[in-house]
Each structure stands twice: as structure tokens, then as C-alpha cells.
XYZ file of C-alpha atoms in Angstrom:
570
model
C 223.265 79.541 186.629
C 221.457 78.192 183.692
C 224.265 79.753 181.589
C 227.383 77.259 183.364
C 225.433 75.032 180.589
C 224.492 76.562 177.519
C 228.322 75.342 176.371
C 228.251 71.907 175.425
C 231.938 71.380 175.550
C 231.440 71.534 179.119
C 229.205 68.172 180.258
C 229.043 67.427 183.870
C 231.192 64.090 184.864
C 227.645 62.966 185.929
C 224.207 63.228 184.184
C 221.724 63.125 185.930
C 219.872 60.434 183.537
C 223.042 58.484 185.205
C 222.280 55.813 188.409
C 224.075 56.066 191.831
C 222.972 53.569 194.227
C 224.723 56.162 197.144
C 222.263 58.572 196.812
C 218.844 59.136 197.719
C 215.728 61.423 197.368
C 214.609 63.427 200.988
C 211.257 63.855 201.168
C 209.288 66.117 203.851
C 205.905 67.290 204.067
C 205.942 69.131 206.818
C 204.973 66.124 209.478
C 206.834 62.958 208.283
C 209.975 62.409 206.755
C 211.427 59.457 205.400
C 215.372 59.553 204.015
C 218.156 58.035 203.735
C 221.070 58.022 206.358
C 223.559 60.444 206.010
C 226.949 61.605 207.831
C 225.182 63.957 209.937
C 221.523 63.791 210.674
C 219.233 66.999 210.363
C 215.972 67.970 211.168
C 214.595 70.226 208.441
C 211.153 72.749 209.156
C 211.147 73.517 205.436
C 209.324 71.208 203.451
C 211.582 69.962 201.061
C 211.056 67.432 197.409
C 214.101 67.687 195.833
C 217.161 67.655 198.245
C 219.550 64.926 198.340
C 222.099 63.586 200.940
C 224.869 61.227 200.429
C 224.722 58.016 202.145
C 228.243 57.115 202.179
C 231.425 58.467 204.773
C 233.266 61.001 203.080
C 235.463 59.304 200.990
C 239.526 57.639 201.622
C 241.965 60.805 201.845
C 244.187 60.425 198.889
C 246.216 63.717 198.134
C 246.362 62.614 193.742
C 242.854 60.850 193.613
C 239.366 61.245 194.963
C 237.526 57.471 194.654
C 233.779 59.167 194.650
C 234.029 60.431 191.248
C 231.047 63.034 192.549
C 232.649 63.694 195.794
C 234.269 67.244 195.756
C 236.932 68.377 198.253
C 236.468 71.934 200.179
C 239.488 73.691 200.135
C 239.327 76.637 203.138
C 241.286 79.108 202.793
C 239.756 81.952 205.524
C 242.859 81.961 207.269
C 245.238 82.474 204.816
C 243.571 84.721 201.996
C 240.798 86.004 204.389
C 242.803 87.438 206.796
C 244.305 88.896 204.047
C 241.297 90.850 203.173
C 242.045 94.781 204.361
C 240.981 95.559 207.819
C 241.603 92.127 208.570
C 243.581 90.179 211.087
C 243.514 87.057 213.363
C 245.252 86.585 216.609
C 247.431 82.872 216.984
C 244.525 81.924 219.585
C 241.767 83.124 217.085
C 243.507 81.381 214.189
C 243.377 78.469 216.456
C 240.019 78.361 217.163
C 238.824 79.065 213.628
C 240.541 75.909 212.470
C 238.991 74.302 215.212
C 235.482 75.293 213.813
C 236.515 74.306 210.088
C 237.185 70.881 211.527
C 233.624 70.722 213.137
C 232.178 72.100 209.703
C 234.338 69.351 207.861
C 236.109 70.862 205.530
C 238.950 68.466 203.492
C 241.558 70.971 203.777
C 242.740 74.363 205.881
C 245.220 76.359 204.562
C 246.224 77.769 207.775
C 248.522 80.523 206.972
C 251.436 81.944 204.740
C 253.866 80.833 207.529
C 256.953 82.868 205.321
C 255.212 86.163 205.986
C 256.527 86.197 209.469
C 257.244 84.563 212.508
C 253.982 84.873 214.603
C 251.956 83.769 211.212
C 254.671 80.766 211.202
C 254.258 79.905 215.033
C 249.978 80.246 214.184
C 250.290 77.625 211.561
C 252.568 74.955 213.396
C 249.771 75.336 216.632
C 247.116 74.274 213.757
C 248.857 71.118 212.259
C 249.824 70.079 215.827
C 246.396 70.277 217.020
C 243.898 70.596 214.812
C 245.811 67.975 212.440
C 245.995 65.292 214.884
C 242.245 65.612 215.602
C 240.552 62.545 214.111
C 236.993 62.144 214.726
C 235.140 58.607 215.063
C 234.889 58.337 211.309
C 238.635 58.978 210.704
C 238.441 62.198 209.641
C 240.775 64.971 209.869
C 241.670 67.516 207.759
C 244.551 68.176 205.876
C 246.510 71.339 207.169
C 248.026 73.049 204.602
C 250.691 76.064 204.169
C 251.336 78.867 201.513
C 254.733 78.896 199.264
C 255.958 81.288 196.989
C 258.378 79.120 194.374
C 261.110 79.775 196.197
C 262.858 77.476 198.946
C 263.081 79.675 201.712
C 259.230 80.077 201.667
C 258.819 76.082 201.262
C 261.116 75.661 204.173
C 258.887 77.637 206.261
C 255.938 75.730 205.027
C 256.708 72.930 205.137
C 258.435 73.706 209.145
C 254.838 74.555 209.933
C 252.274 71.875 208.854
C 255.002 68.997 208.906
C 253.561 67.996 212.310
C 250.009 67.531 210.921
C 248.957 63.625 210.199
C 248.105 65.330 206.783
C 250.393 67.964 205.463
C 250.033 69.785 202.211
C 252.535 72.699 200.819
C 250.770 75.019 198.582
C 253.215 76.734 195.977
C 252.303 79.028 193.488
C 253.847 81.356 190.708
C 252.454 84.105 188.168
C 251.838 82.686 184.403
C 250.244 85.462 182.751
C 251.794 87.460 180.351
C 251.321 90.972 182.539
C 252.273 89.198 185.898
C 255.897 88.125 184.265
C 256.702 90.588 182.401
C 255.988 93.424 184.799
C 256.338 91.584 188.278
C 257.959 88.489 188.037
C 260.465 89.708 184.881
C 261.235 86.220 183.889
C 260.385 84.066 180.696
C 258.218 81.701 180.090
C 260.823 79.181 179.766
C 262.376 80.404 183.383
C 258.834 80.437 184.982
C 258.353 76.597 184.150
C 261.470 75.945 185.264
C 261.002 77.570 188.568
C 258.225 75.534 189.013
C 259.116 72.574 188.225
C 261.751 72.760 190.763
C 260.224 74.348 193.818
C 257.630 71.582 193.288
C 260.378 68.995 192.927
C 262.010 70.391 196.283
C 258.632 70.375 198.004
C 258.488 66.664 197.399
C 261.926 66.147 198.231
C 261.543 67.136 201.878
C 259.022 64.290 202.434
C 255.732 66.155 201.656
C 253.302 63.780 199.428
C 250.685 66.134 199.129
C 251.759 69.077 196.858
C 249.503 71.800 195.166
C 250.482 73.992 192.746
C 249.285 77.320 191.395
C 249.645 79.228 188.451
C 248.564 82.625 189.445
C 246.082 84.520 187.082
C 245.523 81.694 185.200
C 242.523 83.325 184.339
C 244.136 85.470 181.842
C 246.849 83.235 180.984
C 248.231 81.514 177.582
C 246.404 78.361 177.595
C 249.141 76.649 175.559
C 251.688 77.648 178.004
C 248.930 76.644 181.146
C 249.303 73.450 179.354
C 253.154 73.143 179.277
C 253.786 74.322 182.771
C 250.805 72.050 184.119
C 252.367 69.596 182.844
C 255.380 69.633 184.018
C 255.016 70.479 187.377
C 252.918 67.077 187.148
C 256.004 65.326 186.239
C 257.818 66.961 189.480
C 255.181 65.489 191.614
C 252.134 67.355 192.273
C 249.345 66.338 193.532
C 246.587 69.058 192.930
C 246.765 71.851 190.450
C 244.881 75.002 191.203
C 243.516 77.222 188.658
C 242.894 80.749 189.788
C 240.811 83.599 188.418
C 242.853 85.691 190.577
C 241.352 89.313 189.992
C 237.855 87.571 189.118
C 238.021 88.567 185.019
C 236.624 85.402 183.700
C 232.784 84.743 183.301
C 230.919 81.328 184.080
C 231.280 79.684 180.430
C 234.676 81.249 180.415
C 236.336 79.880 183.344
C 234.134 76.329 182.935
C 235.622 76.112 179.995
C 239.158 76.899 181.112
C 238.689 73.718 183.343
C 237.779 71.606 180.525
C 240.161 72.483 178.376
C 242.803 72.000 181.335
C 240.972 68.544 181.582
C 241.398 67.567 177.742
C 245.215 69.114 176.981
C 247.444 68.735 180.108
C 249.645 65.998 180.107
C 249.313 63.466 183.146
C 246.330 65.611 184.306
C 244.131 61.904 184.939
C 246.631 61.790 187.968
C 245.626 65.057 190.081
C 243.203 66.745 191.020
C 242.135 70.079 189.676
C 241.178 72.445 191.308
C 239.588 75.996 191.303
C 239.805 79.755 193.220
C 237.897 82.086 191.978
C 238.112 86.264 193.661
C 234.851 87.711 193.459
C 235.899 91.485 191.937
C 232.850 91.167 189.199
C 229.947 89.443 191.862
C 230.667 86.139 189.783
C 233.239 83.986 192.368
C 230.799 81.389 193.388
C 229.170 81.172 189.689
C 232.573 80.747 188.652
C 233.446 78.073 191.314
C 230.029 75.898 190.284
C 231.066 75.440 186.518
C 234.628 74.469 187.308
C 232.879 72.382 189.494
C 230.497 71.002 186.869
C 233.693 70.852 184.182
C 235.631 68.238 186.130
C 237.078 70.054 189.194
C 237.045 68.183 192.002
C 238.401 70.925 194.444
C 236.531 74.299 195.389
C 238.887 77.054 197.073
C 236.537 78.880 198.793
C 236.208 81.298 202.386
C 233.927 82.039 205.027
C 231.164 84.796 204.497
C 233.426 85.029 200.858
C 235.929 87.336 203.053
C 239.571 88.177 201.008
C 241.578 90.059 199.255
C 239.830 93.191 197.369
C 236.293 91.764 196.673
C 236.973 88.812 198.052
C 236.724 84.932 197.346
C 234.043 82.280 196.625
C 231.788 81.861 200.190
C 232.031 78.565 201.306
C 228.167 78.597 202.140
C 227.323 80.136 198.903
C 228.974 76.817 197.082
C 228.216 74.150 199.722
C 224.320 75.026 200.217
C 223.982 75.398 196.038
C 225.589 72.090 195.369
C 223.488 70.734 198.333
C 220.530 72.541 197.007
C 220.560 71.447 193.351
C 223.632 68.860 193.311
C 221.388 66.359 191.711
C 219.571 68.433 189.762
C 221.058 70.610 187.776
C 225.083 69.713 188.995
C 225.929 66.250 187.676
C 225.432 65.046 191.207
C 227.845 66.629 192.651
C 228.392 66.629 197.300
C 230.698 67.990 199.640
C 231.345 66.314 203.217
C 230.525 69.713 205.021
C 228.230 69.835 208.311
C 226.024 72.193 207.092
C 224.811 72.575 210.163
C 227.756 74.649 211.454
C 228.027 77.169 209.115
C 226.011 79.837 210.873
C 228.437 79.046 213.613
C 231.521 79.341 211.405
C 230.574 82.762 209.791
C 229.692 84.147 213.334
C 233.031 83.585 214.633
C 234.826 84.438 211.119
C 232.783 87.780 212.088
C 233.807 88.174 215.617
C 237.389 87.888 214.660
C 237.887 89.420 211.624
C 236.071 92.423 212.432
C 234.388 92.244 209.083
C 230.838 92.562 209.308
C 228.305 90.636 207.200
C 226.045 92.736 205.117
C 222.149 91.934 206.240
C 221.655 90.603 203.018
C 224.576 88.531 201.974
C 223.311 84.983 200.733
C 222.703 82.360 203.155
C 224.446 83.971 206.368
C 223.218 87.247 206.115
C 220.216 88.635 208.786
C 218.178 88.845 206.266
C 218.330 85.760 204.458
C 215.514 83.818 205.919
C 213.608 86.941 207.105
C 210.094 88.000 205.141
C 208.960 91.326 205.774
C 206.542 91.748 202.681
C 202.772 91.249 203.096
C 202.904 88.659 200.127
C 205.828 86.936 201.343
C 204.452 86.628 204.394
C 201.417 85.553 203.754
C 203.069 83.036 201.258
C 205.330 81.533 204.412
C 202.056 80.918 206.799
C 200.745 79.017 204.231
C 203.624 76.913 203.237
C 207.606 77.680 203.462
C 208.382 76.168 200.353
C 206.473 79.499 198.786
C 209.362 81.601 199.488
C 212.447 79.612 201.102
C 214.489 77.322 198.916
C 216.238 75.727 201.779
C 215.659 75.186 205.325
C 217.374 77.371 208.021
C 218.016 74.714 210.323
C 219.780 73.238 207.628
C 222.607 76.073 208.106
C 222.197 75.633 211.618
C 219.651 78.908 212.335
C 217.009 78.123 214.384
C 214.282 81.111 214.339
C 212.598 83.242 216.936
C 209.648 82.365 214.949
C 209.313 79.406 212.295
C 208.130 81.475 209.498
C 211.283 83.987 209.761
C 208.653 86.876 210.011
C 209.329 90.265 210.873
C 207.532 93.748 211.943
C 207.762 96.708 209.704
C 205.986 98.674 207.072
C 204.840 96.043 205.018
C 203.848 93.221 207.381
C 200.262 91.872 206.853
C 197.564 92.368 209.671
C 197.038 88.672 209.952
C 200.930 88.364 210.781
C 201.338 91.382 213.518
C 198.382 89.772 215.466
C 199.670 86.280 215.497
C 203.276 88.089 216.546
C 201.392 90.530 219.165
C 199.579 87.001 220.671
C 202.984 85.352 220.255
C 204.710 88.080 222.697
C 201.794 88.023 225.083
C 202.036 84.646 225.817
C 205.403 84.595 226.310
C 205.285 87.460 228.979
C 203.140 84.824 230.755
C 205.198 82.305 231.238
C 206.975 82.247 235.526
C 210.308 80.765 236.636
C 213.660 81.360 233.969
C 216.383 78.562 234.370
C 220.045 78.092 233.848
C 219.180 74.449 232.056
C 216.700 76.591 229.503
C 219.547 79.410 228.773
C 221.268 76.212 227.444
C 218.719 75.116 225.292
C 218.617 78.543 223.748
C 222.218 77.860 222.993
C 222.224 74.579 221.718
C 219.095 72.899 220.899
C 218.783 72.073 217.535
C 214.668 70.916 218.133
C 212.378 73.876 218.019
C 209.699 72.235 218.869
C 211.647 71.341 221.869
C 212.645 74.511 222.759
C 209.175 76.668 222.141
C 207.946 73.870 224.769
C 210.923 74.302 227.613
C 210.812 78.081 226.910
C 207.421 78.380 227.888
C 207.605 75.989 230.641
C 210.713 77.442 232.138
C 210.539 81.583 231.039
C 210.530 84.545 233.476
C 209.241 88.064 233.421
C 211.043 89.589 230.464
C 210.026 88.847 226.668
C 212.183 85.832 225.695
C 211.081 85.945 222.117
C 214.554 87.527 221.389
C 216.204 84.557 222.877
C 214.657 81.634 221.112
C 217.240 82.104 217.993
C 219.961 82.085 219.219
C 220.493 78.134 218.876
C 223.652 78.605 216.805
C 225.477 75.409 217.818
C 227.760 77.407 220.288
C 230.441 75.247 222.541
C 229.461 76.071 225.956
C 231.491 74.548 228.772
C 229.999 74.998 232.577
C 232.204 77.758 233.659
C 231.237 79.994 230.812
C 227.567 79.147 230.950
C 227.577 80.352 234.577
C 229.202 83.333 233.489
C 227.162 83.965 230.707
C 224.111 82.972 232.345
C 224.183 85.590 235.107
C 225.820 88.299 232.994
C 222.026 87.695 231.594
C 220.242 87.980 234.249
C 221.908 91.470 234.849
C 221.194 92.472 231.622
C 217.635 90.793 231.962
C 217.088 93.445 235.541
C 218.073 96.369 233.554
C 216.287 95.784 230.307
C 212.287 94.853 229.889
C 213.216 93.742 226.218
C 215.891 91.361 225.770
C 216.910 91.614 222.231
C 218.872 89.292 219.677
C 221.834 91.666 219.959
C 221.756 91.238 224.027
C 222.215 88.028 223.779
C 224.538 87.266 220.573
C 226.691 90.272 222.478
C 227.073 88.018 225.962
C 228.142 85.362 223.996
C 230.549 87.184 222.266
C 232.137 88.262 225.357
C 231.970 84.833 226.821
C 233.226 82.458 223.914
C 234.472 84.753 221.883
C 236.929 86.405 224.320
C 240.487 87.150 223.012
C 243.800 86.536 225.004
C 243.795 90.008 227.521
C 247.178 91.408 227.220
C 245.546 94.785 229.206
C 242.870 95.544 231.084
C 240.928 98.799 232.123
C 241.059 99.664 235.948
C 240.471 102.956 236.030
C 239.619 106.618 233.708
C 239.175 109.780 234.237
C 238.690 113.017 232.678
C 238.709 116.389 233.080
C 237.306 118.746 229.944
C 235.631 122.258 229.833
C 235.577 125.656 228.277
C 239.500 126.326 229.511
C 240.025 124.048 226.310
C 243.200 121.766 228.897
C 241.523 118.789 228.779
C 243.495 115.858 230.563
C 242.939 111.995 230.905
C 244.304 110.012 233.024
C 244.440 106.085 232.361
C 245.222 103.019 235.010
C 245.488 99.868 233.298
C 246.492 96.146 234.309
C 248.912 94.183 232.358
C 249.140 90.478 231.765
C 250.881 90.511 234.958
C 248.451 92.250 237.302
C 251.074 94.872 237.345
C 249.315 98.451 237.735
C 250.233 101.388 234.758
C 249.248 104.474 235.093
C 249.474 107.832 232.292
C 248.150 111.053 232.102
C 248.086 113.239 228.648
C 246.551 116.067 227.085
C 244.618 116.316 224.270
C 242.363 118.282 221.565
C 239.570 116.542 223.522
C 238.773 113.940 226.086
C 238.847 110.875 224.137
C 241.921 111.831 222.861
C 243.468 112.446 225.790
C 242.291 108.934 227.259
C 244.152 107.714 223.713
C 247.139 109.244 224.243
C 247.540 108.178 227.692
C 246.982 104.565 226.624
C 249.301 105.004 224.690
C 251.817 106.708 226.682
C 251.471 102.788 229.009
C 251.357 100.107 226.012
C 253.973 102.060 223.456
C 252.346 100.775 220.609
């Protein structure tokens, strides 16, 4: 990152030589901690020197203007360009609950949907302003819901149908301004692409929305005299926020930080939005590209969970939130988000569970190996002192650790470390009684110390190590607990070991359970050397109504396809 500043027409709106009575240093050594208060308290296992929290609320919503001059918005757009990544989709329920989650994380803004695209996406995004946009919290927080808009009026309609009913309502609209995207998709002008703009944006306003972003798509590669012009006018017309996109993720850091500042210095009016930046991650360089927009006046990150979205994807909301946490005063002109870190393990689980897109075991900050050490040196590094080898704290993300260290068995692991992880199993194995009260704690706790002392107070017959991760924050009312709970203790009869899998599994099928339009009763089938083989498939409907099918096939799972298929027509 050292290269956001080797330009100096990009300068930070803060230096850090520069005072801010709001903000103060953290300091841990491992057994006392003094800091100052912040929005959401955290308990952190990693000795830390040089992390800073804010000590004010987030900030007064206002859709043109942002009073903390350091304070910068996150912009979550998971359900709208996420989904969009291939492979990809989101029931109305799941959508639901995902904005749910991005309101416990704290993002400023959801953009819930593209509610033109079609009815159900439509339908998804009015459930989300009317409930997740009515949702304010002790501190008066909720967060703007907002909805995609071509420039076109039909799609604003539809946009602006859908998030109306939020207490915060935002219409995105965007439209192509490079030079390839009008001439070979849009086939317009320049001159008929600004006025496009400027009217859709004008219309947006004119139905009663104050909060009005604008686009110009691939601005990345676009004329920066005419990114002037157009930026400018749709100012005039009444936006609020103007997003700059790198939409196919050409531009490099000093490139797109300078885009922002020169944005900043030529465009018209721009001293009444705010700017903001989204940044696609086809060249590994979307969150690198976020930071120096960031760090050249934009006060608005567009970002996604686990960096899911179209092609390559976007800029990972952890990826910018824990780097501006991690070095915001250092190195980023004191720069802060309002975001709970705390739930982001939480949020990329269930942007995982839903999307079906899997999160590689390395990916920064979420991944299963991010706070894992398998090398002897590492390891023998973390016993001594975290700091050696972990930059920030797990619990910080809201991962709490079978074992403190993050150490694991394999090839490379030190002698000293397998026998303090063989002891470590032993004397768990010990331990009598297991209780429905400690299954919780597993869950929830957010103490380890807390938990290491309950778990070995409270553990039965089976190795429990597994379990002592998995505090991730979930939501777990009484009925599910008792499900999940004894859906354990079958799994706990079967298995000597149980794993972090076992368990992360359960509460997938618990908390994580989608809407059941059909359920299994009954399969069977018949295969052999006669090459007829034949399923035949009894399912339940919504209704408890009974549907049976039987098919042939070029095999046995086929056949039980086919015969599925044969009862749900789809």
C-alpha cells in the first residue's frame, strides 16, 4: 500500500501530524487494557500498540454531507452486485435475512436489489425497506435502503416503488461514460448521455427521493473532461452522491487515487456531495483501489461480503473495514467506518450459506486460514507473543479460537506445540456432565476465558476441542437451540470426534434453513446388470400433500432426478 502515496497530488484530508480530540490510542499488553470508549466494546487476545477506535456515535445521516470529515460511509452492495456474481442467487427470505445481518454489522447503506430486473427481486427489496429500514437501534441508527436504476424511468419507478417505504430511501442510477461503452452499447453521444442523466436524476428527485446517487459506469476508463461535465451536471439535477466505478478493475492504486482527486479539484458543485468509489477486483487490486480513493477524498466505499460479484468480483467489505481499522491512523489520514467488526465472521458465514459461494481457505481476514499457524517458526513465534505473527486480533472479527494461538497439526508443527495440543485434548476428554446452557456458550460467548472455564466444568465424553470456536455471534432463539442441541447429541453418540464441520453443519441446518417448498418422504431404487434402472420418488409439498414419480434412467441417481422432476416440473 505504500504506493497509494508515492503521488503527492494525492494528500490524505487528514495528516496524521493533525489533532483529533475524538480519537484515542488502545493499548494492550496482554493482561490490562486501558482505552477509550467506543460504539461497541471488544475484548481483544492480541496484544495490540497501535489500533485506534473512535469515540464518537457514528455521525448525523445526511444523504449530501458527512459532518466527521474522517468518518467514511460503507456502501453494501452483496445483494445487489453479489448475487450477481455467477452461480449466485438469494431467495426473498435469504435476502431478508442478509440485510438483517448488514444492519447488525452497521453498515450506512444496503443496496438491496435491482428491483427492475423482475418482480420477485422487486417484492425482495420492498420486504427490506419495510423492515429492515424501519429498524432503528438505541443510537438512532438505521441504514439507508437503497435500489438500482438504469437512466431510464421505468427502472426508477420500480426503484423507487421498492425502498420508498424505508425511513431512509436512496435510488441508485447509473449510465455508461466511456468512449467503448457508448459507442458500442449505449450508441448515443456524449452530449445525449449527459442529457440522459441529467434527467433521470432530475426525475428521481422529482418523485420525492432526497437521497440520489449517481454513476457513471467505467469511469475508470473514461474522458476525464467529459467525467467532469456530466458530474457536474447531474449535480445541478440534484444528486446527492456520485459514484466512481472502476467497473472491469483496469485502473491501478495511483491511478484510480488520482482519478478521485482530480474529480475532487475539477467538478463543478462537487463540495456539495459525496464521492464515492466501486472498485471490481478483475486484476487482485479492488480493495487497494478502494483505500486510495479513500485516502484522495472519498468519503464512500462500495464494497461486498467475502468481495463476492460480478466476474472477479468487488472490494471485500472486511478487507477495507479491518485495513482502515488496522492502520486508519497511521498510514490513512485517520480515516473510520461505523462497522461492528465484530460481526463480520458472522456476515461472511451466512453470505456463504446462501450464496453457495465458498470462501477460499486463504482469502484475507475470513478465510480458515487466516489466523491459523501451521509452521514451526510461526508457531513458535505465536507461544511467545501474538503480535509476532498476527496483525489484528481474531476476536476483533468476531472468531473466537479452539485454541488462542490459532495453532494447527500437520507437517510442520513444532514438538513443543503437538505436546501442549496432545495435553490440551487429554484434558478435555476428562472433563463429566455436557449441558444445554454450555452448547450456548459455544455459540455465543464472546469471553474465552469464560468459555475454556464452563467447557471444562460442564463437558462430556467426546473431545469438545472442536466445539470451542464456534462462538461466531449466531442468533439463537430457544426453539432452535433445543433443536440444535439434541441434533448434537445424536451426532455426539455416533461420532467419538466432534469436528468444526459437525458443528458449523448443525447450525447451518438450524439457522440457516431456507423456506421448504418440498420435502423428501421416501426413495427407492432399483439398479443392476439388466442396465433398467428405475427410481421412484415420494415427496411432500408445502401443503403436506403426498407426490409420487417413477422414471428411468442411465443410472440410479438419474433416475431419482428425473422422477423429481417428473413431481416439481421445474
Amino acid at each position: 500500500m505504500a504506493s497509494l502515496f508515492t503521488n503527492p497530488a494525492i494528500i490524505p484530508v487528514s495528516q496524521l501530524t493533525s489533532t483529533n480530540p475524538t480519537r484515542f490510542l488502545l493499548y494492550y499488553n496482554g493482561t490490562t487494557a486501558t482505552k477509550a470508549p467506543s460504539i461497541w466494546s471488544t475484548k481483544s487476545s492480541t496484544p495490540f500498540t497501535a489500533i485506534f477506535c473512535s469515540a464518537t456515535r457514528r455521525p448525523e445521516y445526511i444523504p449530501n454531507r458527512i459532518p466527521d470529515p474522517h468518518y467514511v460511509r460503507v456502501f453494501d452492495t452483496t445483494l445487489r452486485d453479489g448475487e450477481q456474481s455467477p452461480g449466485a442467487s438469494m431467495t426473498s427470505k435469504e435476502k431478508v435475512d442478509v440485510a438483517r445481518q448488514l444492519a447488525k454489522l452497521g453498515v450506512d447503506i444496503i443496496e438491496a436489489g435491482f428491483p427492475a430486473a423482475s418482480k420477485d427481486d422487486l417484492e425482495a427489496v420492498r420486504m427490506i425497506a419495510k423492515g429492515v429500514g424501519n429498524e432503528v437501534d438505541e443510537n438512532g441508527y438505521v441504514p439507508v435502503i437503497c435500489g438500482l436504476a438504469r437512466c431510464n424511468k421505468k427502472d426508477i419507478d420500480a426503484s423507487w416503488e421498492a425502498v420508498k417505504h424505508a425511513k431512509r430511501p436512496r435510488i441508485h442510477t447509473f449510465i455508461a461514460t466511456s468512449e467503448i461503452h457508448m459507442k458500442h452499447k449505449l450508441k448515443k453521444t456524449k452530449e445525449e448521455v449527459i442529457e440522459t442523466a441529467r434527467s433521470m436524476v432530475s426525475y428521481a428527485r422529482s418523485l420525492g427521493c432526497d437521497d440520489v446517487e449517481f454513476s457513471p459506469e467505467d469511469a475508470g476508463r473514461s474522458d476525464r473532461e467529459f467525467l467532469y461535465q456530466i458530474l457536474g451536471e447531474v449535480i445541478k439535477a440534484g444528486a446527492t452522491t456520485l459514484n466512481i466505478p472502476d467497473t472491469v478493475g483496469y485502473n491501478m492504486p495511483d491511478e484510480f487515487g488520482q482519478l478521485i482527486a482530480d474529480i475532487k479539484a475539477n467538478t463543478k458543485g462537487i463540495e456539495n456531495v459525496i464521492i464515492s468509489t466501486h472498485c471490481q477486483n478483475d486484476l487482485g487490486l479492488s480493495t487497494a483501489n478502494t483505500l486510495a480513493g479513500a485516502c484522495a477524498g472519498a468519503r464512500q466505499v462500495e464494497v461486498t461480503v467475502n468481495g463476492i460479484g460480478e466476474r472477479a468480483g468487488n472490494a471485500a467489505l472486511e478487507e477495507v473495514v479491518m485495513a482502515l481499522k488496522c492502520r486508519g491512523d497511521q498510514v490513512l489520514g485517520g480515516l473510520y467506518t461505523g462497522i461492528n467488526t465484530e460481526q463480520i465472521i458472522m456476515s461472511s458465514k451466512m453470505v456463504e450459506e446462501f450464496s453457495g459461494l465458498h470462501v477460499q481457505p486463504h482469502k484475507a481476514i475470513v478465510g480458515d486460514n487466516a489466523f491459523a499457524h501451521e509452521s514451526g517458526i510461526h508457531q513458535d513465534g505465536m507461544l511467545k507473543h501474538k503480535n509476532t505473527y498476527e496483525i489484528i486480533s481474531p476476536e476483533d472479527i468476531g472468531l473466537h479460537r479452539s485454541n488462542e494461538s490459532g495453532i494447527v497439526l500437520g507437517k510442520l508443527r513444532i514438538p513443543e506445540a503437538m505436546m501442549i495440543g496432545i495435553l490440551y485434548d487429554l484434558f478435555i476428554s476428562w472433563t463429566p456432565c455436557f449441558k444445554i446452557s454450555t452448547f450456548r456458550g459455544r455459540l455465543q460467548s464472546h469471553v474465552l476465558q469464560r468459555v475454556k472455564l464452563e467447557f471444562f466444568s460442564s463437558m462430556s465424553s467426546i473431545n469438545g476441542s472442536a466445539i470451542l470456536p464456534l462462538q461466531l455471534g449466531y442468533d439463537i432463539d430457544s426453539k432452535d437451540l433445543d433443536d440444535l442441541f439434541w441434533r448434537f447429541k445424536a451426532v455426539a453418540e455416533k461420532k467419538k470426534n466432534i469436528t468444526d464441520d459437525d458443528v458449523m453443519a448443525l447450525v447451518s441446518d438450524v439457522v440457516f434453513q431456507p423456506q421448504v417448498v418440498w420435502k423428501l418422504g421416501d426413495v427407492q431404487v432399483t439398479c443392476g446388470t439388466l442396465e433398467l434402472p428405475m427410481a421412484t420418488v415420494r415427496l411432500i409439498d408445502a401443503n403436506g400433500e403426498e407426490h409420487i414419480a417413477c422414471a428411468n434412467g442411465t443410472g440410479p441417481i438419474d433416475s431419482a432426478y428425473k422422477a423429481i422432476l417428473l413431481i416439481v416440473k421445474v
